[in-house]
C-alpha positions as a Markdown table, in Angstrom:
| # | Residue | x | y | z |
|---|---|---|---|---|
| 1 | Unk | -21.0 | -25.3 | -240.5 |
| 2 | Unk | -22.9 | -24.4 | -243.7 |
| 3 | Unk | -26.3 | -22.7 | -243.3 |
| 4 | Unk | -28.7 | -22.9 | -246.3 |
| 5 | Unk | -29.9 | -19.3 | -246.2 |
| 6 | Unk | -33.4 | -18.7 | -247.5 |
| 7 | Unk | -32.6 | -15.3 | -249.1 |
| 8 | Unk | -31.9 | -15.8 | -252.8 |
| 9 | Unk | -29.4 | -13.2 | -253.9 |
| 10 | Unk | -29.1 | -14.5 | -257.4 |
| 11 | Unk | -32.8 | -14.0 | -258.1 |
| 12 | Unk | -32.7 | -10.5 | -256.8 |
| 13 | Unk | -29.5 | -9.6 | -258.8 |
| 14 | Unk | -31.1 | -11.0 | -261.9 |
| 15 | Unk | -33.8 | -8.3 | -261.6 |
| 16 | Unk | -32.1 | -5.2 | -260.3 |
| 17 | Unk | -29.3 | -3.7 | -258.2 |
| 18 | Unk | -30.0 | -3.8 | -254.5 |
| 19 | Unk | -28.8 | -2.9 | -251.0 |
| 20 | Unk | -28.3 | -5.9 | -248.8 |
| 21 | Unk | -28.7 | -4.6 | -245.3 |
| 22 | Unk | -28.5 | -6.4 | -242.0 |
| 23 | Unk | -26.9 | -6.3 | -238.6 |
| 24 | Unk | -23.2 | -7.1 | -238.2 |
| 25 | Unk | -22.4 | -10.8 | -238.2 |
| 26 | Unk | -25.7 | -11.8 | -239.9 |
| 27 | Unk | -23.6 | -13.2 | -242.8 |
| 28 | Unk | -24.1 | -10.7 | -245.5 |
| 29 | Unk | -20.6 | -10.8 | -246.9 |
| 30 | Unk | -20.3 | -14.5 | -246.7 |
| 31 | Unk | -23.7 | -15.0 | -248.4 |
| 32 | Unk | -22.6 | -12.6 | -251.2 |
| 33 | Unk | -19.3 | -14.4 | -251.7 |
| 34 | Unk | -20.9 | -17.8 | -251.7 |
| 35 | Unk | -23.6 | -16.8 | -254.1 |
| 36 | Unk | -21.5 | -14.9 | -256.7 |
| 37 | Unk | -17.9 | -16.1 | -256.1 |
| 38 | Unk | -15.6 | -15.0 | -258.8 |
| 39 | Unk | -18.5 | -14.3 | -261.1 |
| 40 | Unk | -18.8 | -10.9 | -259.5 |
| 41 | Unk | -16.4 | -8.0 | -259.1 |
| 42 | Unk | -15.8 | -7.8 | -255.4 |
| 43 | Unk | -15.0 | -4.4 | -253.7 |
| 44 | Unk | -14.3 | -4.8 | -250.0 |
| 45 | Unk | -14.4 | -1.4 | -248.3 |
| 46 | Unk | -13.0 | -3.0 | -245.1 |
| 47 | Unk | -9.7 | -3.0 | -247.0 |
| 48 | Unk | -8.2 | 0.3 | -245.9 |
| 49 | Unk | -6.0 | 0.7 | -249.0 |
| 50 | Unk | -8.9 | 0.2 | -251.4 |
| 51 | Unk | -11.2 | 2.4 | -249.3 |
| 52 | Unk | -8.5 | 5.2 | -249.2 |
| 53 | Unk | -8.1 | 5.0 | -253.0 |
| 54 | Unk | -11.8 | 5.2 | -253.7 |
| 55 | Unk | -12.2 | 8.0 | -251.2 |
| 56 | Unk | -9.6 | 10.0 | -253.1 |
| 57 | Unk | -10.7 | 9.0 | -256.5 |
| 58 | Unk | -14.3 | 7.6 | -256.7 |
| 59 | Unk | -14.0 | 7.4 | -260.4 |
| 60 | Unk | -11.5 | 4.6 | -260.1 |
| 61 | Unk | -14.5 | 2.3 | -259.4 |
| 62 | Unk | -15.2 | 2.3 | -263.2 |
| 63 | Unk | -11.6 | 1.3 | -264.0 |
| 64 | Unk | -11.6 | -1.5 | -261.4 |
| 65 | Unk | -14.8 | -3.0 | -262.9 |
| 66 | Unk | -13.6 | -2.5 | -266.5 |
| 67 | Unk | -10.5 | -4.6 | -265.7 |
| 68 | Unk | -12.7 | -7.6 | -265.6 |
| 69 | Unk | -13.5 | -7.2 | -269.3 |
| 70 | Unk | -16.6 | -6.3 | -271.3 |
| 71 | Unk | -19.7 | -5.9 | -269.1 |
| 72 | Unk | -22.2 | -5.6 | -267.8 |
| 73 | Unk | -21.0 | -7.2 | -264.6 |
| 74 | Unk | -22.4 | -8.0 | -261.2 |
| 75 | Unk | -20.5 | -5.9 | -258.6 |
| 76 | Unk | -20.5 | -6.6 | -254.9 |
| 77 | Unk | -19.5 | -3.7 | -252.7 |
| 78 | Unk | -19.1 | -4.6 | -249.0 |
| 79 | Unk | -19.8 | -2.1 | -246.2 |
| 80 | Unk | -21.1 | 0.6 | -248.5 |
| 81 | Unk | -21.9 | 2.8 | -245.5 |
| 82 | Unk | -18.2 | 3.4 | -245.0 |
| 83 | Unk | -18.1 | 5.3 | -248.3 |
| 84 | Unk | -21.5 | 6.7 | -249.0 |
| 85 | Unk | -20.3 | 9.1 | -251.7 |
| 86 | Unk | -19.3 | 6.2 | -253.8 |
| 87 | Unk | -23.0 | 5.8 | -254.5 |
| 88 | Unk | -22.8 | 8.7 | -257.0 |
| 89 | Unk | -20.5 | 6.5 | -259.1 |
| 90 | Unk | -22.7 | 3.5 | -258.6 |
| 91 | Unk | -25.6 | 5.5 | -259.8 |
| 92 | Unk | -23.7 | 6.6 | -262.9 |
| 93 | Unk | -22.5 | 3.1 | -263.7 |
| 94 | Unk | -25.9 | 1.6 | -263.4 |
| 95 | Unk | -27.1 | 4.1 | -266.0 |
| 96 | Unk | -24.1 | 4.1 | -268.3 |
| 97 | Unk | -22.9 | 0.5 | -268.2 |
| 98 | Unk | -25.9 | -1.5 | -267.0 |
| 99 | Unk | -23.9 | -3.1 | -264.2 |
| 100 | Unk | -25.9 | -4.8 | -261.4 |
| 101 | Unk | -24.7 | -3.8 | -257.9 |
| 102 | Unk | -25.1 | -5.7 | -254.6 |
| 103 | Unk | -24.3 | -3.2 | -251.9 |
| 104 | Unk | -24.0 | -4.6 | -248.4 |
| 105 | Unk | -24.2 | -2.5 | -245.2 |
| 106 | Unk | -25.3 | -2.4 | -241.6 |
| 107 | Unk | -26.3 | 1.2 | -241.1 |
| 108 | Unk | -29.0 | 2.9 | -243.1 |
| 109 | Unk | -28.4 | 5.8 | -240.7 |
| 110 | Unk | -24.8 | 6.3 | -241.9 |
| 111 | Unk | -25.9 | 6.3 | -245.5 |
| 112 | Unk | -28.5 | 9.0 | -244.8 |
| 113 | Unk | -26.0 | 11.0 | -242.9 |
| 114 | Unk | -23.7 | 10.8 | -245.9 |
| 115 | Unk | -26.3 | 12.8 | -247.9 |
| 116 | Unk | -27.1 | 10.1 | -250.4 |
| 117 | Unk | -30.5 | 9.3 | -251.8 |
| 118 | Unk | -30.2 | 5.5 | -251.9 |
| 119 | Unk | -30.0 | 5.7 | -255.7 |
| 120 | Unk | -33.5 | 7.2 | -256.1 |
| 121 | Unk | -35.3 | 3.9 | -256.9 |
| 122 | Unk | -32.5 | 2.5 | -259.0 |
| 123 | Unk | -31.8 | -0.2 | -256.4 |
| 124 | Unk | -34.1 | -2.3 | -254.2 |
| 125 | Unk | -33.5 | -3.0 | -250.6 |
| 126 | Unk | -33.2 | -6.5 | -249.1 |
| 127 | Unk | -32.4 | -7.5 | -245.5 |
| 128 | Unk | -30.5 | -10.4 | -244.1 |
| 129 | Unk | -31.8 | -11.5 | -240.7 |
| 130 | Unk | -30.2 | -13.8 | -238.1 |
| 131 | Unk | -30.6 | -17.5 | -238.8 |
| 132 | Unk | -34.1 | -18.9 | -238.9 |
| 133 | Unk | -35.0 | -22.4 | -237.6 |
| 134 | Unk | -35.1 | -23.9 | -241.1 |
| 135 | Unk | -31.6 | -22.6 | -241.9 |
| 136 | Unk | -30.1 | -24.5 | -238.9 |
| 137 | Unk | -29.4 | -28.2 | -239.3 |
| 138 | Unk | -30.6 | -30.1 | -236.3 |
| 139 | Unk | -32.3 | -27.1 | -234.8 |
| 140 | Unk | -32.3 | -27.0 | -231.0 |
| 141 | Unk | -35.0 | -24.7 | -229.7 |
| 142 | Unk | -33.7 | -24.4 | -226.2 |
| 143 | Unk | -30.2 | -23.4 | -227.4 |
| 144 | Unk | -31.7 | -20.9 | -229.8 |
| 145 | Unk | -33.9 | -19.3 | -227.1 |
| 146 | Unk | -30.8 | -18.7 | -225.0 |
| 147 | Unk | -28.1 | -17.8 | -227.6 |
| 148 | Unk | -30.1 | -16.6 | -230.7 |
| 149 | Unk | -29.3 | -17.0 | -234.3 |
| 150 | Unk | -26.2 | -15.1 | -235.3 |
| 151 | Unk | -24.1 | -17.5 | -237.4 |
| 152 | Unk | -20.7 | -17.0 | -235.5 |
| 153 | Unk | -22.5 | -17.4 | -232.2 |
| 154 | Unk | -24.5 | -20.5 | -233.2 |
| 155 | Unk | -21.5 | -22.4 | -234.6 |
| 156 | Unk | -19.3 | -21.6 | -231.6 |
| 157 | Unk | -18.5 | -24.0 | -228.8 |
| 158 | Unk | -18.5 | -20.9 | -226.6 |
| 159 | Unk | -21.7 | -19.0 | -227.6 |
| 160 | Unk | -21.8 | -16.9 | -224.4 |
| 161 | Unk | -18.3 | -15.6 | -225.0 |
| 162 | Unk | -19.1 | -14.8 | -228.6 |
| 163 | Unk | -22.2 | -12.9 | -227.6 |
| 164 | Unk | -20.3 | -10.8 | -225.1 |
| 165 | Unk | -17.6 | -10.1 | -227.7 |
| 166 | Unk | -20.3 | -9.1 | -230.2 |
| 167 | Unk | -22.0 | -6.7 | -227.8 |
| 168 | Unk | -18.8 | -5.0 | -226.8 |
| 169 | Unk | -17.6 | -4.8 | -230.4 |
| 170 | Unk | -20.9 | -3.2 | -231.3 |
| 171 | Unk | -20.6 | -0.6 | -228.6 |
| 172 | Unk | -17.0 | 0.2 | -229.6 |
| 173 | Unk | -17.2 | 0.1 | -233.4 |
| 174 | Unk | -20.8 | 1.0 | -234.4 |
| 175 | Unk | -21.6 | 3.5 | -231.7 |
| 176 | Unk | -18.3 | 5.0 | -230.4 |
| 177 | Unk | -16.2 | 5.2 | -233.6 |
| 178 | Unk | -19.0 | 6.4 | -235.8 |
| 179 | Unk | -20.1 | 9.0 | -233.2 |
| 180 | Unk | -23.8 | 8.0 | -233.3 |
| 181 | Unk | -24.2 | 9.0 | -229.7 |
| 182 | Unk | -22.3 | 11.5 | -227.5 |
| 183 | Unk | -22.5 | 9.8 | -224.1 |
| 184 | Unk | -21.5 | 6.1 | -224.4 |
| 185 | Unk | -22.0 | 5.2 | -220.7 |
| 186 | Unk | -25.5 | 6.7 | -220.8 |
| 187 | Unk | -26.3 | 4.8 | -224.0 |
| 188 | Unk | -24.9 | 1.6 | -222.4 |
| 189 | Unk | -27.4 | 2.0 | -219.5 |
| 190 | Unk | -30.1 | 2.5 | -222.0 |
| 191 | Unk | -29.2 | -0.7 | -223.8 |
| 192 | Unk | -29.5 | -2.8 | -220.7 |
| 193 | Unk | -33.0 | -1.5 | -219.9 |
| 194 | Unk | -34.1 | -1.7 | -223.5 |
| 195 | Unk | -33.0 | -5.4 | -223.6 |
| 196 | Unk | -34.9 | -6.1 | -220.4 |
| 197 | Unk | -38.0 | -4.6 | -222.0 |
| 198 | Unk | -37.5 | -6.0 | -225.5 |
| 199 | Unk | -41.0 | -6.8 | -226.8 |
| 200 | Unk | -42.8 | -4.6 | -224.3 |
| 201 | Unk | -44.8 | -1.4 | -225.1 |
| 202 | Unk | -42.6 | 1.7 | -225.2 |
| 203 | Unk | -42.8 | 4.0 | -222.3 |
| 204 | Unk | -40.2 | 6.7 | -222.6 |
| 205 | Unk | -41.0 | 8.4 | -219.3 |
| 206 | Unk | -40.6 | 5.2 | -217.4 |
| 207 | Unk | -37.4 | 4.3 | -219.2 |
| 208 | Unk | -36.1 | 7.8 | -218.4 |
| 209 | Unk | -36.7 | 7.2 | -214.7 |
| 210 | Unk | -35.1 | 3.8 | -214.8 |
| 211 | Unk | -31.9 | 5.0 | -216.6 |
| 212 | Unk | -31.6 | 8.6 | -215.6 |
| 213 | Unk | -31.5 | 9.4 | -219.3 |
| 214 | Unk | -33.7 | 12.2 | -220.7 |
| 215 | Unk | -36.8 | 10.9 | -222.6 |
| 216 | Unk | -35.7 | 12.8 | -225.7 |
| 217 | Unk | -32.4 | 10.9 | -225.7 |
| 218 | Unk | -34.3 | 7.6 | -225.2 |
| 219 | Unk | -36.3 | 8.3 | -228.3 |
| 220 | Unk | -33.1 | 9.1 | -230.2 |
| 221 | Unk | -31.4 | 5.9 | -228.9 |
| 222 | Unk | -34.2 | 3.7 | -230.2 |
| 223 | Unk | -33.8 | 5.4 | -233.6 |
| 224 | Unk | -30.1 | 4.5 | -233.5 |
| 225 | Unk | -31.0 | 0.9 | -232.8 |
| 226 | Unk | -33.5 | 0.8 | -235.6 |
| 227 | Unk | -31.2 | 2.5 | -238.1 |
| 228 | Unk | -28.3 | 0.3 | -237.4 |
| 229 | Unk | -30.6 | -2.7 | -237.7 |
| 230 | Unk | -30.2 | -3.8 | -234.1 |
| 231 | Unk | -33.9 | -3.6 | -233.4 |
| 232 | Unk | -37.3 | -2.8 | -234.9 |
| 233 | Unk | -40.5 | -1.2 | -234.0 |
| 234 | Unk | -43.7 | -3.3 | -233.9 |
| 235 | Unk | -46.5 | -0.9 | -234.5 |
| 236 | Unk | -50.0 | -1.5 | -233.2 |
| 237 | Unk | -52.9 | -2.8 | -235.3 |
| 238 | Unk | -55.7 | -0.4 | -234.6 |
| 239 | Unk | -58.6 | -1.4 | -236.9 |
| 240 | Unk | -60.7 | -3.1 | -234.2 |
| 241 | Unk | -64.1 | -1.6 | -233.9 |
| 242 | Unk | -65.7 | -3.4 | -230.9 |
| 243 | Unk | -62.8 | -2.8 | -228.6 |
| 244 | Unk | -60.6 | 0.4 | -228.5 |
| 245 | Unk | -57.1 | -0.5 | -229.5 |
| 246 | Unk | -54.0 | 0.8 | -227.8 |
| 247 | Unk | -51.8 | 2.9 | -230.2 |
| 248 | Unk | -48.4 | 2.5 | -228.5 |
| 249 | Unk | -45.6 | 0.8 | -230.4 |
| 250 | Unk | -43.4 | -2.0 | -229.1 |
| 251 | Unk | -39.7 | -2.4 | -229.7 |
| 252 | Unk | -37.8 | -5.7 | -230.2 |
| 253 | Unk | -34.1 | -6.2 | -230.4 |
| 254 | Unk | -33.1 | -8.0 | -233.5 |
| 255 | Unk | -31.8 | -11.2 | -231.8 |
| 256 | Unk | -32.9 | -13.0 | -228.7 |
| 257 | Unk | -29.3 | -14.0 | -227.7 |
| 258 | Unk | -28.1 | -10.4 | -228.0 |
| 259 | Unk | -31.1 | -9.3 | -225.9 |
| 260 | Unk | -30.2 | -11.8 | -223.2 |
| 261 | Unk | -26.5 | -10.7 | -223.2 |
| 262 | Unk | -27.3 | -7.0 | -222.9 |
| 263 | Unk | -29.8 | -7.8 | -220.1 |
| 264 | Unk | -27.3 | -9.9 | -218.2 |
| 265 | Unk | -29.3 | -13.1 | -218.5 |
| 266 | Unk | -27.4 | -16.2 | -217.5 |
| 267 | Unk | -30.1 | -18.9 | -217.7 |
| 268 | Unk | -33.7 | -19.2 | -218.8 |
| 269 | Unk | -36.0 | -21.3 | -216.6 |
| 270 | Unk | -38.5 | -23.3 | -218.6 |
| 271 | Unk | -41.4 | -22.1 | -216.4 |
| 272 | Unk | -40.4 | -18.4 | -216.2 |
| 273 | Unk | -42.0 | -15.4 | -217.9 |
| 274 | Unk | -38.6 | -14.8 | -219.6 |
| 275 | Unk | -38.9 | -18.2 | -221.4 |
| 276 | Unk | -42.3 | -17.3 | -222.7 |
| 277 | Unk | -41.1 | -13.9 | -223.9 |
| 278 | Unk | -38.1 | -15.5 | -225.6 |
| 279 | Unk | -40.3 | -18.0 | -227.3 |
| 280 | Unk | -42.6 | -15.2 | -228.5 |
| 281 | Unk | -39.5 | -13.3 | -229.7 |
| 282 | Unk | -38.3 | -16.3 | -231.7 |
| 283 | Unk | -41.7 | -16.7 | -233.5 |
| 284 | Unk | -41.8 | -13.0 | -234.2 |
| 285 | Unk | -38.4 | -13.1 | -235.8 |
| 286 | Unk | -39.4 | -16.1 | -238.0 |
| 287 | Unk | -42.5 | -14.1 | -239.2 |
| 288 | Unk | -40.4 | -11.0 | -239.8 |
| 289 | Unk | -37.7 | -12.9 | -241.8 |
| 290 | Unk | -40.4 | -14.7 | -243.9 |
| 291 | Unk | -42.1 | -11.5 | -244.9 |
| 292 | Unk | -38.8 | -9.9 | -245.7 |
| 293 | Unk | -37.4 | -12.8 | -247.8 |
| 294 | Unk | -40.6 | -13.4 | -249.7 |
| 295 | Unk | -41.0 | -9.6 | -250.2 |
| 296 | Unk | -44.5 | -9.6 | -248.8 |
| 297 | Unk | -45.5 | -6.0 | -248.1 |
| 298 | Unk | -48.1 | -6.8 | -245.4 |
| 299 | Unk | -47.1 | -4.9 | -242.2 |
| 300 | Unk | -46.3 | -6.9 | -239.1 |
| 301 | Unk | -48.1 | -5.5 | -236.1 |
| 302 | Unk | -49.6 | -6.5 | -232.7 |
| 303 | Unk | -53.0 | -5.8 | -231.2 |
| 304 | Unk | -53.8 | -4.8 | -227.6 |
| 305 | Unk | -57.2 | -3.6 | -226.5 |
| 306 | Unk | -57.9 | -1.0 | -223.8 |
| 307 | Unk | -59.5 | -3.9 | -221.9 |
| 308 | Unk | -56.2 | -5.8 | -221.8 |
| 309 | Unk | -56.6 | -8.3 | -224.6 |
| 310 | Unk | -53.4 | -8.8 | -226.5 |
| 311 | Unk | -52.4 | -10.7 | -229.6 |
| 312 | Unk | -48.7 | -10.9 | -230.3 |
| 313 | Unk | -48.5 | -10.6 | -234.1 |
| 314 | Unk | -50.9 | -9.4 | -236.7 |
| 315 | Unk | -49.9 | -9.6 | -240.4 |
| 316 | Unk | -52.0 | -7.0 | -242.4 |
| 317 | Unk | -55.6 | -8.1 | -242.0 |
| 318 | Unk | -54.7 | -11.7 | -243.0 |
| 319 | Unk | -53.3 | -13.5 | -240.1 |
| 320 | Unk | -53.2 | -13.1 | -236.3 |
| 321 | Unk | -50.7 | -15.2 | -234.2 |
| 322 | Unk | -50.7 | -15.6 | -230.4 |
| 323 | Unk | -47.7 | -17.3 | -229.0 |
| 324 | Unk | -47.7 | -19.4 | -225.8 |
| 325 | Unk | -44.9 | -21.6 | -224.5 |
| 326 | Unk | -47.4 | -23.9 | -222.8 |
| 327 | Unk | -47.1 | -27.6 | -223.4 |
| 328 | Unk | -50.9 | -28.1 | -223.1 |
| 329 | Unk | -53.4 | -25.5 | -224.4 |
| 330 | Unk | -55.9 | -24.3 | -221.8 |
| 331 | Unk | -59.1 | -22.4 | -222.4 |
| 332 | Unk | -57.7 | -19.1 | -221.0 |
| 333 | Unk | -54.9 | -19.2 | -223.7 |
| 334 | Unk | -57.5 | -18.4 | -226.3 |
| 335 | Unk | -59.0 | -15.4 | -224.5 |
| 336 | Unk | -57.4 | -12.6 | -226.6 |
| 337 | Unk | -57.7 | -14.4 | -229.9 |
| 338 | Unk | -61.4 | -14.9 | -229.2 |
| 339 | Unk | -61.8 | -11.2 | -228.6 |
| 340 | Unk | -60.0 | -10.4 | -231.9 |
| 341 | Unk | -62.1 | -13.1 | -233.7 |
| 342 | Unk | -65.2 | -11.2 | -232.7 |
| 343 | Unk | -64.0 | -8.2 | -234.7 |
| 344 | Unk | -64.7 | -10.2 | -237.9 |
| 345 | Unk | -61.7 | -8.7 | -239.7 |
| 346 | Unk | -58.7 | -11.1 | -239.5 |
| 347 | Unk | -58.9 | -13.9 | -242.0 |
| 348 | Unk | -57.1 | -16.6 | -240.0 |
| 349 | Unk | -56.2 | -16.8 | -236.3 |
| 350 | Unk | -53.5 | -19.1 | -234.9 |
| 351 | Unk | -52.4 | -20.1 | -231.4 |
| 352 | Unk | -48.8 | -21.3 | -231.6 |
| 353 | Unk | -47.6 | -23.4 | -228.7 |
| 354 | Unk | -45.4 | -26.2 | -227.5 |
| 355 | Unk | -48.3 | -28.5 | -227.2 |
| 356 | Unk | -47.7 | -31.5 | -229.6 |
| 357 | Unk | -51.4 | -31.9 | -230.5 |
| 358 | Unk | -53.1 | -29.7 | -233.1 |
| 359 | Unk | -56.7 | -28.7 | -232.4 |
| 360 | Unk | -59.3 | -26.2 | -233.5 |
| 361 | Unk | -61.3 | -24.3 | -230.9 |
| 362 | Unk | -64.0 | -21.6 | -231.7 |
| 363 | Unk | -62.6 | -21.2 | -235.2 |
| 364 | Unk | -59.0 | -20.7 | -233.9 |
| 365 | Unk | -56.3 | -23.2 | -234.9 |
| 366 | Unk | -54.0 | -24.3 | -232.1 |
| 367 | Unk | -50.9 | -25.8 | -233.6 |
| 368 | Unk | -47.4 | -26.9 | -232.5 |
| 369 | Unk | -44.6 | -24.4 | -233.3 |
| 370 | Unk | -42.9 | -26.9 | -235.6 |
| 371 | Unk | -46.1 | -27.2 | -237.7 |
| 372 | Unk | -46.5 | -23.4 | -237.8 |
| 373 | Unk | -43.0 | -22.9 | -239.1 |
| 374 | Unk | -43.5 | -25.6 | -241.8 |
| 375 | Unk | -46.7 | -24.0 | -243.0 |
| 376 | Unk | -45.2 | -20.5 | -242.9 |
| 377 | Unk | -42.1 | -21.3 | -244.9 |
| 378 | Unk | -43.9 | -23.6 | -247.4 |
| 379 | Unk | -46.4 | -20.7 | -248.0 |
| 380 | Unk | -49.5 | -22.5 | -246.7 |
| 381 | Unk | -50.6 | -19.7 | -244.5 |
| 382 | Unk | -52.8 | -16.8 | -245.8 |
| 383 | Unk | -50.1 | -14.2 | -246.4 |
């Protein structure tokens, strides 16, 4: 199945070299091959022979590119984190020959550990996320909420098996083989608990009690997840003046299907809290992907007051989005958005639901999730 990805690599490459980062199996290599094909010089560091050669003689990169004829060329290097020192040559060839590089990778942590400086501003950074709803022909919300948006999982007739294989492969290859953590069983326990709490406010002391893992290690493990692009922090929006804001961050895993697999989820009942959290996770991932692909620098945050009001997503001071899986909006669904509206700071407030009828209540737009996604990706929202 072909997925029409919304990230335009050609446009980025026409402007500058860039790192294309993203979790494993998000489709980075495939998208680069599809976008550039034989028009680019392709360097695959998963090829052990080529990786060994460039490890021994990084300068051979120039000769490999020169074999394609007069430049400058577009050069795609897959899995750049496997050979971070090659970035010295990339730096030199950008300056000397004017080549444009597309450097794919899944671990910013590995690059930093390699002692490189990410080309000191000579390359931008782009990120490829799991599939969004608009990239999936015949999008099925219920399937997505259970199995997520990784391309090989979504196209599979056996998505649960694919997810289990993905999670075990991640533990083996990303964590164990690269030595990112010392105690793999301890980290595995942490992954289960972090998946169960994906989207909740971080409480390192409680997580330590639940896992038997020291709080200092818990903090480090979350950093590992963020640096290997398997999760992200959602920082709090704290500009409210009438109500004191909580300043504790949340943490989301990068894909709802991976979260369910790590948590041991088998089914999601439509009327359960888990369904509502999964729906919220889905909308949050759409927002995050949109801001990333459109290169909008407004931060994605959430708001929670000390009085217990909470709004799921706040984009800069422009847009607040509360997500409810309800099929019929009730007055109590608007409680937190009303409280935030009273602050008089956020430009637009939306309640995104599974109600099919759009309404406006107290200056708050209540819209079906399909309408929200259409307005988001067609750039009709104030972002």
